[in-house]
Tab-separated table of C-alpha atoms in Angstrom:
chain	number	residue	atom	x	y	z
A	1289	MET	CA	-0.079	20.492	25.964
A	1290	ASN	CA	0.157	18.668	22.644
A	1291	GLU	CA	1.285	15.104	22.898
A	1292	THR	CA	2.238	12.544	20.321
A	1293	GLU	CA	0.130	9.413	20.625
A	1294	ILE	CA	1.291	6.123	19.163
A	1295	ILE	CA	-1.311	3.349	18.986
A	1296	ILE	CA	-0.062	-0.215	18.527
A	1297	GLU	CA	-2.823	-2.679	19.402
A	1298	PRO	CA	-1.997	-6.362	19.844
A	1299	GLY	CA	-2.974	-8.533	16.874
A	1300	ARG	CA	-3.578	-5.647	14.503
A	1301	GLN	CA	-1.544	-4.973	11.374
A	1302	ASP	CA	-1.222	-1.221	11.775
A	1303	ILE	CA	0.457	1.552	13.728
A	1304	VAL	CA	-1.330	4.880	14.164
A	1305	ILE	CA	0.451	8.080	15.214
A	1306	THR	CA	-1.529	11.209	16.081
A	1307	ARG	CA	-0.538	14.705	17.120
A	1308	VAL	CA	-2.101	18.161	17.124
A	1309	PHE	CA	0.111	20.906	15.696
A	1310	ASP	CA	-0.276	24.595	16.570
A	1311	ALA	CA	-0.253	25.595	12.922
A	1312	PRO	CA	-2.739	25.823	10.050
A	1313	ARG	CA	-3.102	22.790	7.823
A	1314	ASP	CA	-1.512	24.467	4.780
A	1315	VAL	CA	1.674	25.012	6.765
A	1316	VAL	CA	1.825	21.401	7.966
A	1317	PHE	CA	1.158	20.140	4.453
A	1318	LYS	CA	3.922	22.325	3.053
A	1319	ALA	CA	6.330	20.935	5.666
A	1320	VAL	CA	5.640	17.315	4.726
A	1321	ILE	CA	5.497	17.745	0.938
A	1322	ASP	CA	8.528	19.973	0.319
A	1323	PRO	CA	11.638	17.855	-0.482
A	1324	THR	CA	13.960	20.600	0.772
A	1325	LEU	CA	12.354	20.367	4.238
A	1326	ILE	CA	12.569	16.559	4.620
A	1327	PRO	CA	16.082	16.686	6.199
A	1328	ALA	CA	14.682	19.020	8.891
A	1329	TRP	CA	12.244	16.462	10.313
A	1330	TRP	CA	12.217	12.990	8.739
A	1331	GLY	CA	13.809	10.404	11.036
A	1332	PRO	CA	15.766	10.619	14.280
A	1333	ARG	CA	17.920	13.640	15.125
A	1334	ALA	CA	21.070	11.517	15.245
A	1335	ALA	CA	20.866	10.659	11.534
A	1336	SER	CA	21.286	12.940	8.569
A	1337	VAL	CA	18.821	12.400	5.746
A	1338	GLU	CA	19.346	12.739	2.052
A	1339	VAL	CA	16.418	12.923	-0.352
A	1340	ASP	CA	17.448	10.718	-3.246
A	1341	VAL	CA	14.089	10.973	-5.077
A	1342	MET	CA	10.812	12.653	-4.094
A	1343	ASP	CA	8.288	13.037	-6.866
A	1344	ALA	CA	5.158	13.686	-4.810
A	1345	LYS	CA	2.368	12.828	-7.235
A	1346	PRO	CA	0.382	9.640	-7.945
A	1347	GLY	CA	2.861	7.133	-9.368
A	1348	GLY	CA	5.822	9.232	-8.297
A	1349	ARG	CA	8.604	7.531	-6.368
A	1350	TRP	CA	10.339	8.559	-3.171
A	1351	ARG	CA	13.619	7.362	-1.663
A	1352	PHE	CA	15.352	8.748	1.416
A	1353	VAL	CA	18.720	7.674	2.830
A	1354	HIS	CA	19.649	7.953	6.510
A	1355	ARG	CA	23.288	8.232	7.450
A	1356	ASP	CA	24.299	7.890	11.099
A	1357	ASP	CA	27.492	9.101	12.855
A	1358	ASN	CA	29.363	5.940	11.862
A	1359	GLY	CA	28.522	6.491	8.215
A	1360	THR	CA	26.076	3.579	8.177
A	1361	GLU	CA	23.389	4.128	5.562
A	1362	HIS	CA	19.771	2.991	5.625
A	1363	GLY	CA	17.558	3.430	2.594
A	1364	PHE	CA	13.763	3.750	2.525
A	1365	HIS	CA	11.586	3.971	-0.549
A	1366	GLY	CA	8.091	3.749	-1.936
A	1367	VAL	CA	5.602	5.163	-4.411
A	1368	TYR	CA	2.800	7.680	-4.031
A	1369	HIS	CA	-0.737	6.423	-4.554
A	1370	ASP	CA	-2.475	9.702	-3.772
A	1371	VAL	CA	-1.402	13.245	-2.980
A	1372	VAL	CA	-4.405	15.469	-2.171
A	1373	ALA	CA	-3.262	18.911	-0.992
A	1374	PRO	CA	-3.570	19.909	1.808
A	1375	GLU	CA	-5.295	16.923	3.379
A	1376	ARG	CA	-3.988	13.489	2.465
A	1377	ILE	CA	-0.988	11.519	1.234
A	1378	VAL	CA	-1.205	7.762	0.601
A	1379	GLN	CA	2.051	6.014	-0.211
A	1380	THR	CA	3.888	2.733	0.074
A	1381	PHE	CA	6.873	2.317	2.392
A	1382	GLU	CA	9.732	-0.172	2.342
A	1383	PHE	CA	12.784	-0.197	4.607
A	1384	GLU	CA	15.629	-1.533	2.492
A	1385	GLY	CA	17.049	-3.352	5.541
A	1386	ALA	CA	13.965	-5.606	5.455
A	1387	PRO	CA	13.388	-6.004	1.730
A	1388	GLY	CA	10.038	-7.346	0.582
A	1389	HIS	CA	8.181	-6.050	3.645
A	1390	VAL	CA	5.971	-3.231	2.440
A	1391	ALA	CA	3.572	-1.006	4.370
A	1392	LEU	CA	0.812	1.290	3.145
A	1393	GLU	CA	1.047	4.706	4.786
A	1394	THR	CA	-1.844	7.156	5.016
A	1395	LEU	CA	-1.220	10.663	6.283
A	1396	THR	CA	-4.344	12.681	7.069
A	1397	LEU	CA	-4.337	16.355	8.063
A	1398	GLU	CA	-7.516	17.808	9.570
A	1399	GLU	CA	-8.109	21.522	10.121
A	1400	MET	CA	-9.164	22.433	13.695
A	1401	ASP	CA	-9.663	26.216	14.003
A	1402	GLY	CA	-6.164	27.097	12.917
A	1403	ARG	CA	-4.597	24.016	14.461
A	1404	THR	CA	-4.038	20.742	12.647
A	1405	ARG	CA	-4.671	17.148	13.651
A	1406	TYR	CA	-1.996	14.937	12.104
A	1407	THR	CA	-2.757	11.207	11.767
A	1408	ALA	CA	-0.141	8.932	10.251
A	1409	GLN	CA	-1.214	5.343	9.811
A	1410	ALA	CA	0.962	2.519	8.541
A	1411	VAL	CA	-0.644	-0.819	7.761
A	1412	HIS	CA	1.691	-3.780	7.301
A	1413	GLN	CA	1.281	-6.999	5.325
A	1414	SER	CA	1.222	-9.029	8.558
A	1415	VAL	CA	1.076	-8.612	12.328
A	1416	GLU	CA	4.561	-10.182	12.443
A	1417	SER	CA	5.954	-7.663	9.997
A	1418	ARG	CA	4.403	-4.798	11.980
A	1419	ASP	CA	5.731	-6.196	15.241
A	1420	ALA	CA	9.221	-6.556	13.734
A	1421	ALA	CA	9.124	-2.864	12.800
A	1422	VAL	CA	8.108	-2.016	16.359
A	1423	GLN	CA	10.868	-4.257	17.790
A	1424	SER	CA	13.437	-2.500	15.613
A	1425	GLY	CA	12.905	0.664	17.657
A	1426	MET	CA	10.612	2.352	15.178
A	1427	GLU	CA	8.510	3.854	18.010
A	1428	ALA	CA	11.266	6.109	19.401
A	1429	GLY	CA	12.218	7.194	15.882
A	1430	ALA	CA	8.597	7.963	15.009
A	1431	ARG	CA	8.151	10.002	18.180
A	1432	GLU	CA	11.281	12.017	17.416
A	1433	THR	CA	10.114	12.546	13.831
A	1434	VAL	CA	6.812	14.032	15.008
A	1435	GLU	CA	8.586	16.240	17.589
A	1436	ARG	CA	10.893	17.552	14.888
A	1437	LEU	CA	7.953	18.184	12.575
A	1438	ALA	CA	6.238	20.177	15.372
A	1439	GLU	CA	9.384	22.281	15.758
A	1440	LEU	CA	9.606	22.833	12.023
A	1441	VAL	CA	5.997	23.951	11.560
A	1442	ALA	CA	6.418	26.368	14.500
A	1443	ARG	CA	9.257	28.024	12.542
A	1444	LEU	CA	7.456	28.203	9.183
B	991	MET	CA	-8.549	-31.201	-6.888
B	992	ASN	CA	-7.366	-27.618	-6.722
B	993	GLU	CA	-9.524	-25.324	-4.654
B	994	THR	CA	-9.528	-21.616	-4.151
B	995	GLU	CA	-9.216	-20.706	-0.485
B	996	ILE	CA	-10.294	-17.289	0.791
B	997	ILE	CA	-9.210	-16.424	4.321
B	998	ILE	CA	-11.036	-13.576	6.065
B	999	GLU	CA	-10.355	-13.718	9.809
B	1000	PRO	CA	-12.455	-11.604	12.178
B	1001	GLY	CA	-10.694	-8.475	13.432
B	1002	ARG	CA	-7.885	-8.615	10.900
B	1003	GLN	CA	-7.289	-6.022	8.190
B	1004	ASP	CA	-6.521	-8.412	5.358
B	1005	ILE	CA	-7.981	-10.899	2.929
B	1006	VAL	CA	-5.821	-13.774	1.665
B	1007	ILE	CA	-6.685	-15.826	-1.416
B	1008	THR	CA	-4.704	-18.964	-2.290
B	1009	ARG	CA	-4.876	-21.430	-5.126
B	1010	VAL	CA	-2.596	-23.992	-6.756
B	1011	PHE	CA	-2.455	-23.800	-10.550
B	1012	ASP	CA	-1.462	-26.730	-12.772
B	1013	ALA	CA	1.023	-24.596	-14.674
B	1014	PRO	CA	4.633	-23.453	-14.273
B	1015	ARG	CA	5.231	-20.156	-12.515
B	1016	ASP	CA	6.423	-18.367	-15.670
B	1017	VAL	CA	3.100	-19.089	-17.342
B	1018	VAL	CA	1.065	-17.810	-14.380
B	1019	PHE	CA	3.224	-14.687	-14.168
B	1020	LYS	CA	2.759	-14.006	-17.867
B	1021	ALA	CA	-1.009	-14.319	-17.448
B	1022	VAL	CA	-1.160	-11.742	-14.651
B	1023	ILE	CA	1.344	-9.239	-16.086
B	1024	ASP	CA	0.232	-9.078	-19.718
B	1025	PRO	CA	-2.268	-6.217	-20.268
B	1026	THR	CA	-3.795	-7.977	-23.276
B	1027	LEU	CA	-4.756	-10.931	-21.051
B	1028	ILE	CA	-6.420	-8.924	-18.247
B	1029	PRO	CA	-9.874	-8.985	-19.917
B	1030	ALA	CA	-9.680	-12.805	-19.956
B	1031	TRP	CA	-9.605	-13.176	-16.171
B	1032	TRP	CA	-9.798	-9.986	-14.082
B	1033	GLY	CA	-13.191	-9.635	-12.389
B	1034	PRO	CA	-16.469	-11.501	-12.687
B	1035	ARG	CA	-17.544	-13.180	-15.933
B	1036	ALA	CA	-20.625	-10.967	-16.189
B	1037	ALA	CA	-18.557	-7.799	-16.609
B	1038	SER	CA	-16.359	-6.803	-19.494
B	1039	VAL	CA	-13.047	-5.239	-18.529
B	1040	GLU	CA	-11.128	-2.525	-20.274
B	1041	VAL	CA	-7.483	-1.837	-19.415
B	1042	ASP	CA	-7.266	1.942	-19.318
B	1043	VAL	CA	-3.638	2.025	-18.088
B	1044	MET	CA	-1.254	-0.778	-17.095
B	1045	ASP	CA	2.369	0.205	-16.744
B	1046	ALA	CA	3.646	-2.730	-14.701
B	1047	LYS	CA	6.854	-1.376	-13.200
B	1048	PRO	CA	7.663	0.342	-9.880
B	1049	GLY	CA	5.868	3.694	-9.934
B	1050	GLY	CA	3.751	2.677	-12.903
B	1051	ARG	CA	0.006	3.166	-12.680
B	1052	TRP	CA	-2.821	0.790	-13.484
B	1053	ARG	CA	-6.512	1.460	-14.063
B	1054	PHE	CA	-9.151	-1.050	-15.146
B	1055	VAL	CA	-12.815	-0.346	-15.898
B	1056	HIS	CA	-15.581	-2.918	-15.469
B	1057	ARG	CA	-18.723	-2.552	-17.529
B	1058	ASP	CA	-21.756	-4.709	-16.739
B	1059	ASP	CA	-24.722	-5.656	-18.966
B	1060	ASN	CA	-26.557	-2.445	-18.063
B	1061	GLY	CA	-23.574	-0.355	-19.133
B	1062	THR	CA	-22.738	0.566	-15.546
B	1063	GLU	CA	-19.029	1.272	-15.181
B	1064	HIS	CA	-16.818	0.684	-12.166
B	1065	GLY	CA	-13.243	1.943	-12.130
B	1066	PHE	CA	-10.321	0.524	-10.149
B	1067	HIS	CA	-6.815	1.941	-9.995
B	1068	GLY	CA	-3.520	1.947	-8.184
B	1069	VAL	CA	0.251	2.103	-8.531
B	1070	TYR	CA	2.908	-0.587	-8.620
B	1071	HIS	CA	5.388	-0.651	-5.751
B	1072	ASP	CA	7.297	-3.728	-6.899
B	1073	VAL	CA	7.225	-6.025	-9.899
B	1074	VAL	CA	9.658	-8.930	-9.505
B	1075	ALA	CA	9.279	-11.422	-12.355
B	1076	PRO	CA	8.174	-14.190	-12.021
B	1077	GLU	CA	7.514	-14.189	-8.295
B	1078	ARG	CA	5.954	-11.059	-6.833
B	1079	ILE	CA	3.824	-7.982	-7.536
B	1080	VAL	CA	3.117	-5.396	-4.840
B	1081	GLN	CA	0.618	-2.681	-5.735
B	1082	THR	CA	-1.992	-0.364	-4.310
B	1083	PHE	CA	-5.688	-0.845	-5.039
B	1084	GLU	CA	-8.590	1.600	-4.904
B	1085	PHE	CA	-12.167	0.966	-5.995
B	1086	GLU	CA	-13.433	4.265	-7.372
B	1087	GLY	CA	-16.882	3.560	-5.900
B	1088	ALA	CA	-15.336	3.904	-2.425
B	1089	PRO	CA	-12.818	6.709	-2.972
B	1090	GLY	CA	-10.145	7.219	-0.342
B	1091	HIS	CA	-10.174	3.566	0.758
B	1092	VAL	CA	-6.907	2.063	-0.399
B	1093	ALA	CA	-5.556	-1.461	-0.005
B	1094	LEU	CA	-2.035	-2.821	-0.438
B	1095	GLU	CA	-2.038	-5.955	-2.584
B	1096	THR	CA	0.753	-8.512	-2.604
B	1097	LEU	CA	0.710	-11.294	-5.169
B	1098	THR	CA	3.205	-14.094	-4.556
B	1099	LEU	CA	3.840	-16.985	-6.962
B	1100	GLU	CA	5.742	-20.003	-5.651
B	1101	GLU	CA	7.093	-22.779	-7.878
B	1102	MET	CA	6.035	-26.303	-6.806
B	1103	ASP	CA	7.476	-28.904	-9.208
B	1104	GLY	CA	5.847	-27.454	-12.282
B	1105	ARG	CA	2.770	-26.272	-10.448
B	1106	THR	CA	2.349	-22.832	-8.928
B	1107	ARG	CA	1.012	-21.684	-5.582
B	1108	TYR	CA	-0.766	-18.349	-6.021
B	1109	THR	CA	-1.249	-16.181	-2.915
B	1110	ALA	CA	-3.015	-12.843	-3.270
B	1111	GLN	CA	-3.160	-10.789	-0.113
B	1112	ALA	CA	-4.943	-7.466	0.273
B	1113	VAL	CA	-4.422	-5.482	3.453
B	1114	HIS	CA	-6.842	-2.631	4.103
B	1115	GLN	CA	-6.444	0.578	6.096
B	1116	SER	CA	-8.981	-0.653	8.652
B	1117	VAL	CA	-10.986	-3.718	9.633
B	1118	GLU	CA	-14.134	-1.724	8.768
B	1119	SER	CA	-12.857	-0.919	5.297
B	1120	ARG	CA	-11.954	-4.588	4.728
B	1121	ASP	CA	-15.333	-5.737	6.007
B	1122	ALA	CA	-17.100	-3.232	3.731
B	1123	ALA	CA	-15.237	-4.746	0.764
B	1124	VAL	CA	-16.340	-8.222	1.870
B	1125	GLN	CA	-19.959	-7.042	2.339
B	1126	SER	CA	-19.959	-5.602	-1.181
B	1127	GLY	CA	-19.724	-9.138	-2.555
B	1128	MET	CA	-16.013	-9.053	-3.239
B	1129	GLU	CA	-15.644	-12.721	-2.203
B	1130	ALA	CA	-17.737	-14.144	-5.059
B	1131	GLY	CA	-15.965	-11.866	-7.541
B	1132	ALA	CA	-12.561	-12.893	-6.241
B	1133	ARG	CA	-13.441	-16.579	-6.474
B	1134	GLU	CA	-14.592	-16.138	-10.061
B	1135	THR	CA	-11.437	-14.186	-10.889
B	1136	VAL	CA	-9.231	-17.031	-9.654
B	1137	GLU	CA	-11.327	-19.630	-11.512
B	1138	ARG	CA	-10.972	-17.621	-14.712
B	1139	LEU	CA	-7.238	-17.284	-14.181
B	1140	ALA	CA	-6.974	-21.080	-13.741
B	1141	GLU	CA	-8.805	-21.564	-17.046
B	1142	LEU	CA	-6.561	-19.042	-18.768
B	1143	VAL	CA	-3.274	-20.567	-17.602
B	1144	ALA	CA	-4.533	-23.996	-18.693
B	1145	ARG	CA	-4.880	-22.560	-22.222
B	1146	LEU	CA	-1.488	-20.798	-22.368
């Protein structure tokens, strides 16, 4: 069985999420890079997501807005440093509810005989800033995001 | 006396460089944001620096090229996440000699009664990647960079 693993070691500045998908790497890459597919997997199921901007190339910006059942909106944005199809995306990440706290996200996709190892790492400016993200319930949301992505790639 | 402090703690993913400059914050910000001034301070004295690209706004790219006495060139590039005059610049950083290793750099300038506290933090994707940067002699280069910046702001 494929399981999502979330690694949060004490005293470190990063969070690492891994998962093996039963799909070729090209399919997983398409799922994560296509703006029209973002609402199908990005964030928790309870929120709807709107892609405000997603210009997936070096220097391009991205901004997504979550809207929950009460109409509360949460914005997230960043810029792309690197987009190397179908293996790597490096981008910055800022939750607009905690302005000024920026993380560097690295998504790596590795081919494994028709399956794909997905590794999403986020390194924060400080241990405190990382721990605040974890305290905010980020772990459950991240787990749901990866589950939804697994469901999406199974359909593609 | 003002001293440059470089903090590299074992097991952490970041490097923090601090210095107090005898100049108002606006002057220090101008020095770091003006492309025409980059060759006067960025990198070691022994190298000449060419600004290939420097579009200092969110999503803008930057690329600088060092050239040493032997004509050897080293490229560095990244993208700007945030540029908040005169207090903060957040950008990505990649040394082209170690492709795929990206750091998130945060420069913070704090006003202190006409003087300015400069804090440059670089957080790397891994401890190993940070330590490799330190092993490559980055510390001496960083110290020289800050010294040169102090000399420049004294002239502005």
